[in-house]
Short mmCIF file of C-alpha atoms in Angstrom, two decimals:
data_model
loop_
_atom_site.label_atom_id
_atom_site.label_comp_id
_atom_site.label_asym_id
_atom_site.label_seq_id
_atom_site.Cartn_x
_atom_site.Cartn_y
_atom_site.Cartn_z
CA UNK A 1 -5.44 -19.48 -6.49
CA UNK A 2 -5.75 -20.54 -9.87
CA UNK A 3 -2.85 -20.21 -12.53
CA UNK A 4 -2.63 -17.63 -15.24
CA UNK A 5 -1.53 -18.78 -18.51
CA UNK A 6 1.21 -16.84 -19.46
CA UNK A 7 1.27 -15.71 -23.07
CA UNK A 8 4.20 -13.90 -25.41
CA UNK A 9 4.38 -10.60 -27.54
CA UNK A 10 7.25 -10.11 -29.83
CA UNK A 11 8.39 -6.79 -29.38
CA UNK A 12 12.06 -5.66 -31.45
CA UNK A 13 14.22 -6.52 -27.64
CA UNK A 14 12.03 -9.46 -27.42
CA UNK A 15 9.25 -11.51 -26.14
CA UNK A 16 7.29 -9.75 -23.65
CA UNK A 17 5.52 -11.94 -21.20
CA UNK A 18 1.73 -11.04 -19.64
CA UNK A 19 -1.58 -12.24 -18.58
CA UNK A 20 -4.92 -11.60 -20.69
CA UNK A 21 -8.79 -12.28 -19.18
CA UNK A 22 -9.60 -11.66 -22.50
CA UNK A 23 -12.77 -9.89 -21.45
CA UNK A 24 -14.42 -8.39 -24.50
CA UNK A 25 -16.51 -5.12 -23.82
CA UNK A 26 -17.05 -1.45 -24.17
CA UNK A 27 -15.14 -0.66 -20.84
CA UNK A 28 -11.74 0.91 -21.47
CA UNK A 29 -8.70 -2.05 -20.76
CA UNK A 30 -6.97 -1.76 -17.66
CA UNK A 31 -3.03 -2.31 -17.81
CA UNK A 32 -0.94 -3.22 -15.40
CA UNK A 33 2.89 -1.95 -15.21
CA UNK A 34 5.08 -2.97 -12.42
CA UNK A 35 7.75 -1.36 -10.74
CA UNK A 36 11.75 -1.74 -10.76
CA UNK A 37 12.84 -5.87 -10.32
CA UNK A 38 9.32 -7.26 -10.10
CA UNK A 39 7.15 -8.73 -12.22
CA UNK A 40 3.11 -9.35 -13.24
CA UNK A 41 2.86 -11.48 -10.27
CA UNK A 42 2.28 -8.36 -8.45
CA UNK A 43 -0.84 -8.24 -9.74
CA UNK A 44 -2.19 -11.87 -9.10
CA UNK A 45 -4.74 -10.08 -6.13
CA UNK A 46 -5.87 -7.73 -9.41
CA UNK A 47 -6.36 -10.38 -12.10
CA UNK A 48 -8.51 -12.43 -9.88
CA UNK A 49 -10.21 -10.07 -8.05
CA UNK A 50 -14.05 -10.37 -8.90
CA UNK A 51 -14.61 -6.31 -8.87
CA UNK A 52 -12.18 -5.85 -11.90
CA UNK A 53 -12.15 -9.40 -13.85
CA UNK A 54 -15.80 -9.26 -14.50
CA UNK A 55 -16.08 -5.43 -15.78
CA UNK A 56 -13.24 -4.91 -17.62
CA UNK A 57 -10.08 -6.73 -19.80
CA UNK A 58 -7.18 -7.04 -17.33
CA UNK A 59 -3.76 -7.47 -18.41
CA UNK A 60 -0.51 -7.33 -16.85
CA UNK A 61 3.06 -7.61 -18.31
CA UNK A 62 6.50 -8.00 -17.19
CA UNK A 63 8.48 -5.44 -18.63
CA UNK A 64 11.66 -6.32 -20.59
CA UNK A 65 14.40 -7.81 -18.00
CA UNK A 66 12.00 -8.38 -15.60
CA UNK A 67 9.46 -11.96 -15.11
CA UNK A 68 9.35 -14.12 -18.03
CA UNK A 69 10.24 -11.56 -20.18
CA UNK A 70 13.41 -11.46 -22.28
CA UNK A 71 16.47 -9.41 -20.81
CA UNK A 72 17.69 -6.22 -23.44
CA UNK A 73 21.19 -7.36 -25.10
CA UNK A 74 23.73 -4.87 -23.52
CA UNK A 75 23.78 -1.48 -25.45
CA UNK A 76 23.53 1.65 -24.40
CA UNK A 77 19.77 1.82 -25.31
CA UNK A 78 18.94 -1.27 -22.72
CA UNK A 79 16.48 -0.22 -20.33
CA UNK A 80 16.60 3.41 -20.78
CA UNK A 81 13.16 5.31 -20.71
CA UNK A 82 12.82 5.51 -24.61
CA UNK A 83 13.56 2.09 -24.88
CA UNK A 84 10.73 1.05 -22.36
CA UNK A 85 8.46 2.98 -24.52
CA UNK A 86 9.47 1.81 -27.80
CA UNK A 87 8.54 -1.45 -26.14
CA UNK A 88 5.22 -0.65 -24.43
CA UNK A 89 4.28 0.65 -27.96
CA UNK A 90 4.62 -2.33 -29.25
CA UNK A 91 3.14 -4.64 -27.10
CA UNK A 92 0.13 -1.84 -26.86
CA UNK A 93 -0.45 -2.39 -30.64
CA UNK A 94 -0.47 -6.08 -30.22
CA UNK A 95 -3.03 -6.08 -27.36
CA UNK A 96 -5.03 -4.19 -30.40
CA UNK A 97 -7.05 -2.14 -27.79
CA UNK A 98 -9.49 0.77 -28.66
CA UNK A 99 -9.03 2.62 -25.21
CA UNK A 100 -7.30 1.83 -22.05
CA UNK A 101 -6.42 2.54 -18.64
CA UNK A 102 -2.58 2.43 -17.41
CA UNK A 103 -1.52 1.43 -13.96
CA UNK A 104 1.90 2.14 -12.64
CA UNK A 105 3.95 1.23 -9.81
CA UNK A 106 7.40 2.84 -9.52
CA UNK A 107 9.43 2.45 -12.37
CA UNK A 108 6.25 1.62 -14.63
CA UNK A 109 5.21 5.59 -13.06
CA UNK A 110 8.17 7.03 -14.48
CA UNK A 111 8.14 4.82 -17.56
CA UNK A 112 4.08 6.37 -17.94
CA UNK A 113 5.02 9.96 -17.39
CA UNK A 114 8.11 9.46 -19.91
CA UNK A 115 6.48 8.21 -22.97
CA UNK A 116 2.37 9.82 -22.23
CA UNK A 117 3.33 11.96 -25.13
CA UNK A 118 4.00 9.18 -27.53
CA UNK A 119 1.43 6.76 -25.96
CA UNK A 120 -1.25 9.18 -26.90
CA UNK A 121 -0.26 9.49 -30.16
CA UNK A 122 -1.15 6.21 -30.65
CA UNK A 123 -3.61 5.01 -28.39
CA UNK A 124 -7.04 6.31 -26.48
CA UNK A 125 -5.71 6.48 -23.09
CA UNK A 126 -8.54 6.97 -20.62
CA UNK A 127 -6.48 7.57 -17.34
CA UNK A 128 -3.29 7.23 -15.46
CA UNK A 129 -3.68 4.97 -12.19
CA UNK A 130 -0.35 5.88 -10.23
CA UNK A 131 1.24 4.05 -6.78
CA UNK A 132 4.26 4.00 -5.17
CA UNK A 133 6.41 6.96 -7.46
CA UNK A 134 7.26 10.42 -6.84
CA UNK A 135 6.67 12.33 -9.66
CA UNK A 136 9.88 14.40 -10.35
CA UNK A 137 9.59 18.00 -11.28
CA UNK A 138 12.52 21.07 -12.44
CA UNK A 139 14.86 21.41 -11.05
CA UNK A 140 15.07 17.87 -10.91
CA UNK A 141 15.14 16.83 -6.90
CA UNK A 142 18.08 15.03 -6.20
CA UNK A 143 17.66 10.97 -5.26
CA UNK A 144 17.35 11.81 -1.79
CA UNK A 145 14.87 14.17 -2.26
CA UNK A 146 12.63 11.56 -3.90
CA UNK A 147 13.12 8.63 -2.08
CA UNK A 148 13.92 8.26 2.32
CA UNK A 149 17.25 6.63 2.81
CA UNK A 150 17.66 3.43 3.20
CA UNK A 151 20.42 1.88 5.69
CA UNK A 152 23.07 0.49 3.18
CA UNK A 153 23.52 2.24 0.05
CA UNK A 154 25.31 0.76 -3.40
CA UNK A 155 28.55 0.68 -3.85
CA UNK A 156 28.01 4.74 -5.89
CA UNK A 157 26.04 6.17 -3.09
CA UNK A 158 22.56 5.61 -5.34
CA UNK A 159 19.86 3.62 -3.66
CA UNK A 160 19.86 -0.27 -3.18
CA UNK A 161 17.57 -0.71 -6.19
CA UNK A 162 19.34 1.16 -8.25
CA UNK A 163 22.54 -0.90 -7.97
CA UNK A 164 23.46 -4.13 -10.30
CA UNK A 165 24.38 -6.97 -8.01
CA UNK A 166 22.43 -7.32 -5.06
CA UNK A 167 23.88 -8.93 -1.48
CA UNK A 168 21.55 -10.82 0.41
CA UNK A 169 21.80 -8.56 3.43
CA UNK A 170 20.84 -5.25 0.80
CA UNK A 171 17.69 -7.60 -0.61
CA UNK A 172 16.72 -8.31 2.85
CA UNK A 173 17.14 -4.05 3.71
CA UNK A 174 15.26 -3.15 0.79
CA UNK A 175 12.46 -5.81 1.39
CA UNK A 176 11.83 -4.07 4.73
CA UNK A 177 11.65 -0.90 2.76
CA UNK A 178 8.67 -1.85 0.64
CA UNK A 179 6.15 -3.67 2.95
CA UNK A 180 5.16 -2.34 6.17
CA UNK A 181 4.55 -3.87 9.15
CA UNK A 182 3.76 -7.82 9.29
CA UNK A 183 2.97 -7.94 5.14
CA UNK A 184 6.61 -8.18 5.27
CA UNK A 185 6.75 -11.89 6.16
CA UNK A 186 3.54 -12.26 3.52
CA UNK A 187 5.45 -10.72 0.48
CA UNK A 188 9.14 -10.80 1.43
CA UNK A 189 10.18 -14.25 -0.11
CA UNK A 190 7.86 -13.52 -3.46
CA UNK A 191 9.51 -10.00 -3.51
CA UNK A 192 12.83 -11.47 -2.87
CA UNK A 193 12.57 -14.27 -5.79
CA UNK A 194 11.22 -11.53 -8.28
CA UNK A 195 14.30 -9.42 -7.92
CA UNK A 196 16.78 -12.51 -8.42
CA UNK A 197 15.12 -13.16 -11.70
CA UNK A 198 15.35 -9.92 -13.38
CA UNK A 199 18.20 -8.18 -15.08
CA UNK A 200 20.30 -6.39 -13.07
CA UNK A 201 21.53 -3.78 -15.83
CA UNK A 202 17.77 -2.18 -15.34
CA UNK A 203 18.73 -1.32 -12.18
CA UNK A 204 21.64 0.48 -13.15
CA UNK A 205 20.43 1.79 -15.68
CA UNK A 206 17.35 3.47 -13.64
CA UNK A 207 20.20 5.23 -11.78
CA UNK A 208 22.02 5.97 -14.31
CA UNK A 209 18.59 7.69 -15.38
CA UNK A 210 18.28 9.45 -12.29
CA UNK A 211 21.50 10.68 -11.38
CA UNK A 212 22.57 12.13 -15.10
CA UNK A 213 18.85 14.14 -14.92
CA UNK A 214 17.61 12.45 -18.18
CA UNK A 215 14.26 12.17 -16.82
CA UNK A 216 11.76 14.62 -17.93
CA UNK A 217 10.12 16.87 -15.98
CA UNK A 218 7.26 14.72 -15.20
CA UNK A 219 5.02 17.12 -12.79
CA UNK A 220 5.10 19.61 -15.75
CA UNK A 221 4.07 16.27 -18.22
CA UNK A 222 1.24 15.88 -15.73
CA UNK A 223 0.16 19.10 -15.80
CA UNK A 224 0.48 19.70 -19.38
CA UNK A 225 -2.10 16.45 -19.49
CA UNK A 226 -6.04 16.27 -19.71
CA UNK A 227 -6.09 12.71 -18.78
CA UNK A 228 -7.89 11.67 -15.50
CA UNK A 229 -5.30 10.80 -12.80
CA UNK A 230 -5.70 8.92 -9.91
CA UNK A 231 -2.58 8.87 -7.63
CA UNK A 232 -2.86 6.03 -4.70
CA UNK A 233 0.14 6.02 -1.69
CA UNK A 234 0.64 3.92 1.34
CA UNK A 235 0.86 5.67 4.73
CA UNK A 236 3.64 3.95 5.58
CA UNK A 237 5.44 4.47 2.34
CA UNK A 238 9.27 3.76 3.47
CA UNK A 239 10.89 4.66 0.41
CA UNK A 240 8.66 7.23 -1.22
CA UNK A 241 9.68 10.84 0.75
CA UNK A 242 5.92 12.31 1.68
CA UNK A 243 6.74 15.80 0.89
CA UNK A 244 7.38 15.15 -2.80
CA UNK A 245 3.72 13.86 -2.86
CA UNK A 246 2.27 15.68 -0.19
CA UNK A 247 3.07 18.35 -2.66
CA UNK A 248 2.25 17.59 -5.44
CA UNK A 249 -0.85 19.29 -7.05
CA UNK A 250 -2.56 18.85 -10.64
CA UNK A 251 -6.06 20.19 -11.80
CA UNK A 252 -6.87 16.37 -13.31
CA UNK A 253 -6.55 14.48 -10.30
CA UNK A 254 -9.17 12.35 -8.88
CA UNK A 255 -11.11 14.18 -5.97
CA UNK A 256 -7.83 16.78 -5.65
CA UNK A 257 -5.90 14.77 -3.63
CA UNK A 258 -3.96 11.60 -3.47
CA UNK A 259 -5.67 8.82 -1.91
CA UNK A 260 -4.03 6.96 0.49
CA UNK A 261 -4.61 3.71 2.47
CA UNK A 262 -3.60 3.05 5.88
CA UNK A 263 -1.50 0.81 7.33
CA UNK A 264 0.44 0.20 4.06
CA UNK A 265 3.57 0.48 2.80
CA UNK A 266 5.28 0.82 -0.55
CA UNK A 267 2.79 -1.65 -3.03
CA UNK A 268 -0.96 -1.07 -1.84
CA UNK A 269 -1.89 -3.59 -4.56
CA UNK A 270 -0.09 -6.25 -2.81
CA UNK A 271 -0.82 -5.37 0.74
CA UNK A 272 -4.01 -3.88 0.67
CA UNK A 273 -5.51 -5.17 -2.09
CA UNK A 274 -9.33 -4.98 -1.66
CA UNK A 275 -8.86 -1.00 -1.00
CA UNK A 276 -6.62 -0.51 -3.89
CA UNK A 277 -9.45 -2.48 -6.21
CA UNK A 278 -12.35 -0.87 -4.84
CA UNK A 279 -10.55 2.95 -5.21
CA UNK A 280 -9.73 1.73 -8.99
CA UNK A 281 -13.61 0.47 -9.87
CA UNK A 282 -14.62 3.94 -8.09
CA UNK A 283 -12.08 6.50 -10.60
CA UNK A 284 -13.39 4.19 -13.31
CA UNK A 285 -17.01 4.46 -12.84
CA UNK A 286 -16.76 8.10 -11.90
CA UNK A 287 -14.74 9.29 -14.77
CA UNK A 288 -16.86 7.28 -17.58
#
């Protein structure tokens, strides 16, 4: 596979790393936001995939403590959902792009749902491309509502990925979490080298997040919204509880339903890449 050159954005935390095809045309930007400890590499199999590169400007970013990009300095602003925002708006205003399409997996869901208010404000967001994230709704469900239990918890009873430092036995539980079946031995050591090179303060601080209920009420955000959604899930999901999505029900969403693809687990754009391209070049041509 060929290399991206990885390029900078100085946000007020930071330098923000991501990946640009540069491809100038009328068709709306499509941005890529990863979930909790990864990183743009995620995206590699969306960046060089034929379907997208050619008909629209890709880009993906690591989001601050995460990849190449710069960690927060430790305050108590670091990695909260405002300050992911702030952030996001100011890379967005670098990229300098007229409309756009945002992607989310996990984290970069909740991170979506949290500032759409603000985002639209100051940018022509075109639709909301959602995978892997429960949308959380009032009264706020409780961590175990949103997520299936994992084996070994943290040290504060929160989920693995919500905990600081990491043992190698918890990385190798929660890497069983995310990919199903025989992706695991695809994705695991990528997955596992991602999470040792990101800040482990964002993952206390997304529980912190979670268990003080400081999150919005995202389905209500969701509703509230006009924008096209298109909601994508793995069937076999292992840390994403199906009855919080199974659930969940909005008058903008693609075809009514969430799509889901078989025989995957938590990241569909890793695992199942060619589906997960084809149903985003599908939403996008339908909803122009």
């Amino acid at each position: 596979m060929a290399t991206m050159r990885t390029k900078y954005a100085q946000c007020e935390f930071g330098a923000m790393a991501y990946w640009d095809n540069k491809l100038d045309n009328d068709a709306p930007a499509l941005l890529f936001l990863h979930g909790i400890s990864s990183s743009k590499s995620v995206y590699q199999k969306q960046m060089e995939s034929s379907l997208l590169a050619n008909r629209f400007r890709l880009v993906a970013c690591d989001l601050p403590g995460h990849g190449e990009s710069d960690w927060a300095e430790s305050d108590k602003n670091a990695y909260t959902m405002l300050f992911y925002t702030k952030a996001l708006l100011e890379f967005l205003e670098e990229l300098a792009c007229k409309k756009i399409i945002l992607i989310g997996h996990n984290l970069a869901g909740h991170i979506i749902a949290e500032a759409l208010s603000k985002l639209t404000a100051h940018t022509k967001i075109k639709a909301i491309i959602i995978t892997g994230m429960a949308p959380i709704g009032r009264p706020t469900p409780m961590i175990a509502d949103a997520f299936l239990p994992m084996e070994k918890e943290g040290p504060n009873h929160l989920p693995i990925f919500m905990n600081g430092p990491i043992t190698k036995e918890q990385l190798e539980i929660w890497s069983h979490h995310v990919f199903a079946g025989s992706n695991l031995s695809t994705y695991q050591q990528s997955f596992i080298s991602d999470v040792k090179k990101s800040d482990p303060k964002a993952r206390v601080r997304f529980g912190q997040e979670w268990s003080s209920s400081r999150l919005s009420d995202e389905v209500k955000i969701f509703q509230k919204s006009n924008i096209p959604l298109l909601f994508i899930q793995g069937t076999e999901d292992s840390l994403i509880n199906p009855q919080i999505t199974s659930s969940f029900k909005l008058h903008n969403m693609w075809k009514d339903k969430i799509e889901t693809i078989a025989s995957c687990g938590h990241t569909p754009h890793l695992e199942s890449s060619e589906e997960f391209n084809s149903l985003i070049a599908q939403f996008v041509v339908d909803i122009s």
